[in-house]
mmCIF file of C-alpha atoms in Angstrom:
data_model
loop_
_atom_site.group_PDB
_atom_site.id
_atom_site.type_symbol
_atom_site.label_atom_id
_atom_site.label_comp_id
_atom_site.label_asym_id
_atom_site.label_seq_id
_atom_site.Cartn_x
_atom_site.Cartn_y
_atom_site.Cartn_z
ATOM 1 C CA MET L 1 -49.088 -68.296 -78.732
ATOM 2 C CA LEU L 2 -48.494 -67.971 -74.994
ATOM 3 C CA LEU L 3 -44.849 -67.022 -75.589
ATOM 4 C CA LEU L 4 -45.919 -64.330 -78.050
ATOM 5 C CA VAL L 5 -48.355 -62.862 -75.518
ATOM 6 C CA ALA L 6 -45.712 -62.965 -72.744
ATOM 7 C CA VAL L 7 -43.092 -61.213 -74.868
ATOM 8 C CA GLY L 8 -45.645 -58.596 -75.929
ATOM 9 C CA ALA L 9 -46.649 -57.968 -72.313
ATOM 10 C CA VAL L 10 -43.057 -57.597 -71.142
ATOM 11 C CA ALA L 11 -42.215 -55.262 -74.014
ATOM 12 C CA GLY L 12 -45.405 -53.270 -73.448
ATOM 13 C CA ILE L 13 -44.707 -52.828 -69.748
ATOM 14 C CA ALA L 14 -41.160 -51.682 -70.475
ATOM 15 C CA ARG L 15 -42.372 -49.211 -73.104
ATOM 16 C CA GLY L 16 -44.986 -47.845 -70.727
ATOM 17 C CA LEU L 17 -42.440 -47.351 -67.964
ATOM 18 C CA ILE L 18 -40.110 -45.508 -70.345
ATOM 19 C CA GLY L 19 -42.913 -43.108 -71.253
ATOM 20 C CA LEU L 20 -43.810 -42.623 -67.611
ATOM 21 C CA GLY L 21 -40.173 -42.072 -66.687
ATOM 22 C CA THR L 22 -39.722 -39.317 -69.255
ATOM 23 C CA ARG L 23 -43.006 -37.511 -68.631
ATOM 24 C CA THR L 24 -42.886 -37.492 -64.825
ATOM 25 C CA PRO L 25 -39.844 -35.177 -64.571
ATOM 26 C CA LEU L 26 -41.440 -32.969 -67.206
ATOM 27 C CA HIS L 27 -44.514 -32.448 -65.032
ATOM 28 C CA HIS L 28 -42.414 -31.719 -61.956
ATOM 29 C CA GLN L 29 -39.967 -29.289 -63.576
ATOM 30 C CA VAL L 30 -41.993 -27.313 -66.101
ATOM 31 C CA ASP L 31 -44.093 -24.300 -65.281
ATOM 32 C CA PRO L 32 -47.788 -25.169 -65.834
ATOM 33 C CA ALA L 33 -48.154 -22.338 -68.345
ATOM 34 C CA ALA L 34 -45.467 -23.912 -70.548
ATOM 35 C CA MET L 35 -46.600 -27.525 -70.154
ATOM 36 C CA VAL L 36 -48.101 -27.926 -73.633
ATOM 37 C CA SER L 37 -45.053 -26.598 -75.462
ATOM 38 C CA ALA L 38 -42.689 -28.623 -73.261
ATOM 39 C CA ALA L 39 -44.664 -31.827 -73.878
ATOM 40 C CA GLY L 40 -44.648 -31.115 -77.608
ATOM 41 C CA LEU L 41 -40.891 -30.588 -77.573
ATOM 42 C CA LEU L 42 -40.427 -33.825 -75.624
ATOM 43 C CA ARG L 43 -42.420 -35.755 -78.225
ATOM 44 C CA THR L 44 -40.679 -34.020 -81.136
ATOM 45 C CA PHE L 45 -37.184 -34.778 -79.871
ATOM 46 C CA THR L 46 -38.168 -38.346 -78.974
ATOM 47 C CA CYS L 47 -39.165 -38.881 -82.612
ATOM 48 C CA LEU L 48 -36.031 -37.135 -83.902
ATOM 49 C CA GLY L 49 -33.909 -39.362 -81.660
ATOM 50 C CA ALA L 50 -35.585 -42.474 -83.033
ATOM 51 C CA MET L 51 -34.965 -41.304 -86.612
ATOM 52 C CA ALA L 52 -31.319 -40.494 -85.836
ATOM 53 C CA ALA L 53 -30.853 -43.935 -84.242
ATOM 54 C CA SER L 54 -32.267 -45.594 -87.365
ATOM 55 C CA ALA L 55 -29.958 -43.573 -89.591
ATOM 56 C CA VAL L 56 -26.910 -44.456 -87.477
ATOM 57 C CA ASN L 57 -27.852 -48.148 -87.545
ATOM 58 C CA ALA L 58 -28.195 -48.003 -91.333
ATOM 59 C CA ALA L 59 -24.836 -46.250 -91.659
ATOM 60 C CA PHE L 60 -22.910 -48.696 -89.471
ATOM 61 C CA LEU L 61 -24.770 -51.863 -90.481
ATOM 62 C CA PRO L 62 -25.377 -51.566 -94.248
ATOM 63 C CA ARG L 63 -25.162 -55.318 -94.894
ATOM 64 C CA GLY L 64 -26.544 -56.625 -91.611
ATOM 65 C CA ALA L 65 -25.211 -57.029 -88.102
ATOM 66 C CA THR L 66 -21.615 -58.027 -88.808
ATOM 67 C CA GLY L 67 -18.847 -58.074 -86.212
ATOM 68 C CA ASP L 68 -17.001 -55.035 -87.572
ATOM 69 C CA GLY L 69 -20.171 -52.997 -87.959
ATOM 70 C CA LEU L 70 -21.279 -53.781 -84.415
ATOM 71 C CA HIS L 71 -17.862 -52.852 -83.006
ATOM 72 C CA HIS L 72 -17.881 -49.518 -84.841
ATOM 73 C CA LEU L 73 -21.456 -48.867 -83.750
ATOM 74 C CA THR L 74 -20.464 -49.604 -80.142
ATOM 75 C CA LEU L 75 -17.573 -47.122 -80.289
ATOM 76 C CA PHE L 76 -19.854 -44.493 -81.805
ATOM 77 C CA MET L 77 -22.456 -45.048 -79.081
ATOM 78 C CA LEU L 78 -19.833 -44.875 -76.311
ATOM 79 C CA GLY L 79 -18.563 -41.587 -77.738
ATOM 80 C CA GLY L 80 -22.099 -40.225 -77.924
ATOM 81 C CA ALA L 81 -22.873 -41.331 -74.369
ATOM 82 C CA ALA L 82 -19.698 -39.662 -73.078
ATOM 83 C CA LEU L 83 -20.568 -36.451 -74.916
ATOM 84 C CA LEU L 84 -24.112 -36.422 -73.527
ATOM 85 C CA PHE L 85 -22.777 -37.102 -70.032
ATOM 86 C CA LEU L 86 -20.401 -34.139 -70.284
ATOM 87 C CA LEU L 87 -23.196 -31.914 -71.584
ATOM 88 C CA ALA L 88 -25.497 -32.952 -68.726
ATOM 89 C CA LEU L 89 -23.001 -32.284 -65.932
ATOM 90 C CA PRO L 90 -23.495 -28.506 -65.714
ATOM 91 C CA GLY L 91 -27.278 -28.840 -66.085
ATOM 92 C CA ARG L 92 -29.890 -28.123 -63.479
ATOM 93 C CA SER L 93 -30.640 -30.934 -61.071
ATOM 94 C CA PRO L 94 -34.173 -31.534 -59.780
ATOM 95 C CA ASP L 95 -32.933 -31.032 -56.186
ATOM 96 C CA ARG L 96 -31.709 -27.527 -56.923
ATOM 97 C CA MET L 97 -34.821 -26.718 -58.937
ATOM 98 C CA SER L 98 -37.352 -27.965 -56.378
ATOM 99 C CA GLY L 99 -37.128 -24.770 -54.328
ATOM 100 C CA GLN L 100 -37.558 -22.617 -57.443
ATOM 101 C CA ALA L 101 -40.564 -24.592 -58.664
ATOM 102 C CA VAL L 102 -42.335 -24.266 -55.326
ATOM 103 C CA LYS L 103 -41.670 -20.510 -55.192
ATOM 104 C CA SER L 104 -43.010 -19.918 -58.708
ATOM 105 C CA ARG L 105 -46.300 -21.737 -58.069
#
């Protein structure tokens, strides 16, 4: 019972920190007038990402976590991570946006 409580606490703390880590930049970067729509979009795309991850797992692991399926899933995830990294490179950094956010408020 103690192990179950400990695992639940560790998982709960990690989940809470993930939520905090995604919402904090949102509050710092979004104009207050657009906060509600930005928070809604964050939640929507978080749910869509979870559904896409489930679909990818089902596609690559139809009969369970076999060696070949895991290797193919790993290659797919590495390709996706590289693509997201390349898409994020030209994006706006918080350092460059901090001056704009202060001026607009």
